[in-house]
Each structure stands twice: as C-alpha cells, then as structure tokens.
Coordinates of C-alpha atoms in Angstrom, one line a residue:
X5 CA 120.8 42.1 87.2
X6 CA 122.1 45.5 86.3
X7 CA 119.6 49.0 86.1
X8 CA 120.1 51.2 83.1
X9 CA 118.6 54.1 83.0
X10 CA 116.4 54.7 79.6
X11 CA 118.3 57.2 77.2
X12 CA 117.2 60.4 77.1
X13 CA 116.4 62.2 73.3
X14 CA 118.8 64.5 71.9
X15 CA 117.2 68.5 71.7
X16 CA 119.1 70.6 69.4
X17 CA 120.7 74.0 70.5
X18 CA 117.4 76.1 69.5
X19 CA 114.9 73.3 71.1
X20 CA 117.3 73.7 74.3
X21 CA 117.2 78.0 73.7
X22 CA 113.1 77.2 73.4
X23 CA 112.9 75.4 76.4
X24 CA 114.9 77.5 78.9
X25 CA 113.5 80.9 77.5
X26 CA 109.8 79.1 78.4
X27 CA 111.4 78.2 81.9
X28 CA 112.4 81.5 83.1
X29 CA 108.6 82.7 81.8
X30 CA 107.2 79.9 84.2
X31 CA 109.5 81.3 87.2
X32 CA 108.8 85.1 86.5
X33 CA 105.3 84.7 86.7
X34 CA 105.4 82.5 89.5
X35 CA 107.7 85.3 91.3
X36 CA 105.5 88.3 89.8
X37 CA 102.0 86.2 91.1
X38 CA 103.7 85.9 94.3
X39 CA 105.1 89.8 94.8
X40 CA 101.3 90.6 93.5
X41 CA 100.0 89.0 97.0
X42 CA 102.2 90.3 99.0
X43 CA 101.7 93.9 98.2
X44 CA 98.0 93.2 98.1
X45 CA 98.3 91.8 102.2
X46 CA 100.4 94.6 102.8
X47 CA 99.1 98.3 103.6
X48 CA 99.8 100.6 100.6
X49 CA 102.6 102.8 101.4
X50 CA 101.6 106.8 102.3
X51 CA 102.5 109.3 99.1
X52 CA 105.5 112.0 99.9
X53 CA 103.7 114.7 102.5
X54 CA 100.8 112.0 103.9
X55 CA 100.6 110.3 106.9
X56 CA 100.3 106.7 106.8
X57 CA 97.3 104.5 106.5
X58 CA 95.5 103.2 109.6
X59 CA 96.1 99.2 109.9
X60 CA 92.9 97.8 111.8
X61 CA 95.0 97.6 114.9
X62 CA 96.1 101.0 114.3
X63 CA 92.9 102.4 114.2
X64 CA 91.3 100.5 117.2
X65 CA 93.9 101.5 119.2
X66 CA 93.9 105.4 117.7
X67 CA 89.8 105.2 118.5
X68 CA 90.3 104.3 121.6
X69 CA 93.1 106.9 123.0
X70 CA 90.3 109.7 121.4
X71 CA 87.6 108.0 123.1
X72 CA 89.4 108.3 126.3
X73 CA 90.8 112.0 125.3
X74 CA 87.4 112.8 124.5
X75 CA 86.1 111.5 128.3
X76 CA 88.6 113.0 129.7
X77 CA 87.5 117.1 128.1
X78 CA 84.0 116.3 129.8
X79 CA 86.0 115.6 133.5
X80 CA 85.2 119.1 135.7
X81 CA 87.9 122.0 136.4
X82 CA 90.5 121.6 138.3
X83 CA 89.4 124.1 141.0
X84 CA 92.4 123.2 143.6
X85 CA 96.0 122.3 143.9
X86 CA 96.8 119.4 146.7
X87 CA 100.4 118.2 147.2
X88 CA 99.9 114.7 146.0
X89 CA 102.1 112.2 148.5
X90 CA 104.4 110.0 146.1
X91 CA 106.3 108.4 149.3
X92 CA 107.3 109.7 152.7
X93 CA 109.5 112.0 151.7
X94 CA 108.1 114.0 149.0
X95 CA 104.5 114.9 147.2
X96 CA 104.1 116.6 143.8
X97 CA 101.7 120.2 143.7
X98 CA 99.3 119.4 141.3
X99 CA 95.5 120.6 139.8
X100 CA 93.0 118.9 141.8
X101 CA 89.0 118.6 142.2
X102 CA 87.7 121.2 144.7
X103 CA 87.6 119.4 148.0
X104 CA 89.4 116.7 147.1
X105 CA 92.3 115.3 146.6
X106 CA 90.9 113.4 143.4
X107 CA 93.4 114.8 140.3
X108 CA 90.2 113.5 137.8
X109 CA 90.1 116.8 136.5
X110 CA 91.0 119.5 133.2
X111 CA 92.4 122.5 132.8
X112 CA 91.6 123.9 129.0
X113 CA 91.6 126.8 126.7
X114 CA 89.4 129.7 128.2
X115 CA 90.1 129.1 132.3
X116 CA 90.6 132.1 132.9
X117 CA 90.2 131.3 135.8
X118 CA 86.6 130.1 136.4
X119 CA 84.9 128.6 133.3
X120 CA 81.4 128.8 132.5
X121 CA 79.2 130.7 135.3
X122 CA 80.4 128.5 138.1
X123 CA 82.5 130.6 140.5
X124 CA 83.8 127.8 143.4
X125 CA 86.9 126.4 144.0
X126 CA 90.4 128.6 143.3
X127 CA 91.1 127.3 139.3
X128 CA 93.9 130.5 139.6
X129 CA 96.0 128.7 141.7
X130 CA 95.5 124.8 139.8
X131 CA 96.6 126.8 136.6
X132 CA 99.3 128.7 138.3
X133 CA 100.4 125.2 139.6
X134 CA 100.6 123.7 136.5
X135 CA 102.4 127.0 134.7
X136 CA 105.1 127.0 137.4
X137 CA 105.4 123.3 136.6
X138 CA 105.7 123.3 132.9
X139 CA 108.5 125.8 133.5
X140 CA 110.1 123.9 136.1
X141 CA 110.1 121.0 134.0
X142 CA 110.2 121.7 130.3
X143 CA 112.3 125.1 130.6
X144 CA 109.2 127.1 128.8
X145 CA 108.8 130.7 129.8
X146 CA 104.9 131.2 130.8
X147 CA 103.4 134.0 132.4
X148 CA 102.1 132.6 135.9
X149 CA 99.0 134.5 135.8
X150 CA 96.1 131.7 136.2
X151 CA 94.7 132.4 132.9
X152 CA 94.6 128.8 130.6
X153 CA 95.6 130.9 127.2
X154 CA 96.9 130.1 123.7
X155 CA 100.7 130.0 125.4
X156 CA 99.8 127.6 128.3
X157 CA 97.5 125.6 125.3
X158 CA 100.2 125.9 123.2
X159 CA 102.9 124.5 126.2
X160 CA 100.5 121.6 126.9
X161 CA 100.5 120.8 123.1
X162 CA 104.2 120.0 123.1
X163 CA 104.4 118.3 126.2
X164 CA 101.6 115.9 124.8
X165 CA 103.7 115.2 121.8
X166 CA 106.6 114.6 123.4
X167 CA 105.1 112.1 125.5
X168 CA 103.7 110.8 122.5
X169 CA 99.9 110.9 124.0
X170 CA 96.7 112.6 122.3
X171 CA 97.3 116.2 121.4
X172 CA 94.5 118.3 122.5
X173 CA 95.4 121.0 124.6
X174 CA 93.7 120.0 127.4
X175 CA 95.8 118.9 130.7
X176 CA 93.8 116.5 132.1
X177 CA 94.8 112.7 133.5
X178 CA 96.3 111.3 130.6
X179 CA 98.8 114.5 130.5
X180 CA 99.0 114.5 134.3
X181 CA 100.7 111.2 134.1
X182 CA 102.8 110.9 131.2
X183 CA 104.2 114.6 132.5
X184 CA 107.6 115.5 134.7
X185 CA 107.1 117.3 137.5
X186 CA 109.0 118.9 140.1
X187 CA 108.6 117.1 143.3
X188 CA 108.0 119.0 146.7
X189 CA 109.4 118.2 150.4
X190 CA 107.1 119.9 153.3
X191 CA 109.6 118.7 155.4
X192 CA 112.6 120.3 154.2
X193 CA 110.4 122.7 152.4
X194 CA 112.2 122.0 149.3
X195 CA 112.2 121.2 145.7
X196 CA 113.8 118.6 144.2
X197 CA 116.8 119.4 141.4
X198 CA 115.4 117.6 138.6
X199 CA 111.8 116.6 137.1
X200 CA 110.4 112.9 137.0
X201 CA 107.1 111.1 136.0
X202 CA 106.4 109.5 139.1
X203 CA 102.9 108.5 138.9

C-alpha cells in the first residue's frame, strides 16, 4: 500500500507576500522580547564621565574592603620601626607598635610626629622609615623629616592605587602589604638593589 501525502492548497503571490511579511513580525518580536530581558538582567551601562554601577557582588565586596579600611584608621600609631625578618638573610625596616614588633599599626595625615597628646614611642623615625621607603621604592622625592604631611598623604595615595587597594591616605596593614620595599641585610649591612612585596 503506497502513502501519499495530502495536497497542499495553492496561495496566490499576495496570500504568500501576507504570510511571510506576518512571519518576520512573529520573529522580531520574539527577538525584540528576548533583547528586552536581557538588557533588563543586565546592569545598565554607566553614562560618558560616571563610574559604573555596583553589581550586588560588587558592592559586598566594595563594603567590605571600607569596613576593613575603616578598622584599620582606628589601629594606634606606629610609634617604632623593627627590621621585620623575611628569611635568614634579610628583614625589611618597617613602622611598628611601640614595644613590639606587631606592624598592626597607621601612620596618617597630621603625625607630625606624635598625634593627639600622647608623647611615647619615636613616630619620627616609623615615618622617616616609611619616607625613605617610598623613595626607595616608588622613585618619589619626599622630604625625610618625620612629619605625615599632604606630600607623604599624597605618596601613599598613589601607591594605594597602584596596588589597586582602598585609597585613604593612611598607611596602615593593608598598604603595608600590598607595598615594595627595600629589603635590609644586618649581616652584610646592606640593601638590596631592587624593591619586592614580600609579605
């Protein structure tokens, strides 16, 4: 037994024109529903001159670095420099608590050296630390005079951006560790040649 296939009617040319023209409306708004949700998911794109918009993750994650920046501006002075050991060989100078040799500490805008009415420790020298270092490291040309002013402010600003961390101005952990630094040998008594980040 053979199949045949049932015969199909005949459209003329402009029933044909008719039905194609309703087709390609059909797939357009199909395509323009479509683009319509997927500009809605995504986040709306920042005008010339504006930053762009915080996704939720974004935001968390933006919250939490000020959070931590903003713990970190509470942390006490840096009233001493300690050669931090980073192996046998060499240590790095850095700011460090008074009597310790804890590096949980700031240096800000208006050390100069002391802050507040609180006079112990030797901030001078933690700043004068960090100045030589920043000039060491990131060929800036500060005074090294102990005094946490608009130019050291100003030098720490940079180095934060660069290392793509929180830009406050304040050296404090998070800058101490994304930093270069010039490492020192007491047993050569000499400096190294070039800068690393070796905490």
């Amino acid at each position: 037994m053979a199949f045949t296939l049932p015969k199909l009617p005949k459209f003329s040319g402009r029933t044909i024109a008719v039905l194609a023209v309703a087709g390609a409306l059909g797939v357009g708004a199909i395509a323009a529903s479509a683009s319509k949700q997927q500009q809605a998911a995504a986040p709306p794109k920042p005008a010339d001159g504006q930053a762009a918009p915080l996704t939720a993750d974004k935001a968390n994650d933006q919250t939490s670095l000020e959070a931590a920046a903003a713990a970190e501006a509470k942390l006490a002075q840096c009233r001493s420099a300690r050669l931090i050991p980073v192996n046998k060989t060499w240590g790095i100078p850095m700011p460090s608590v008074n009597g310790s040799s804890s590096t949980n500490c700031n240096l800000k805008y208006g050390d100069t050296p002391h802050r507040g009415s609180d006079r112990t420790g030797d901030p001078l020298t933690a700043i004068q630390v960090l100045q030589r270092n920043l000039n060491s490291c990131y060929g800036t040309k500060l005074t090294v005079d102990g005094i946490y002013g608009k130019n050291t402010r100003a030098v720490v600003t940079m180095v934060q951006r660069k290392h793509k961390i929180v830009v406050d101005g304040i050296y404090g952990p998070k800058t101490r560790s994304a930093m270069n630094w010039r490492l020192y040998s007491s047993a050569t008594r000499s400096w190294s040649k070039t800068c690393s980040s070796p905490l």
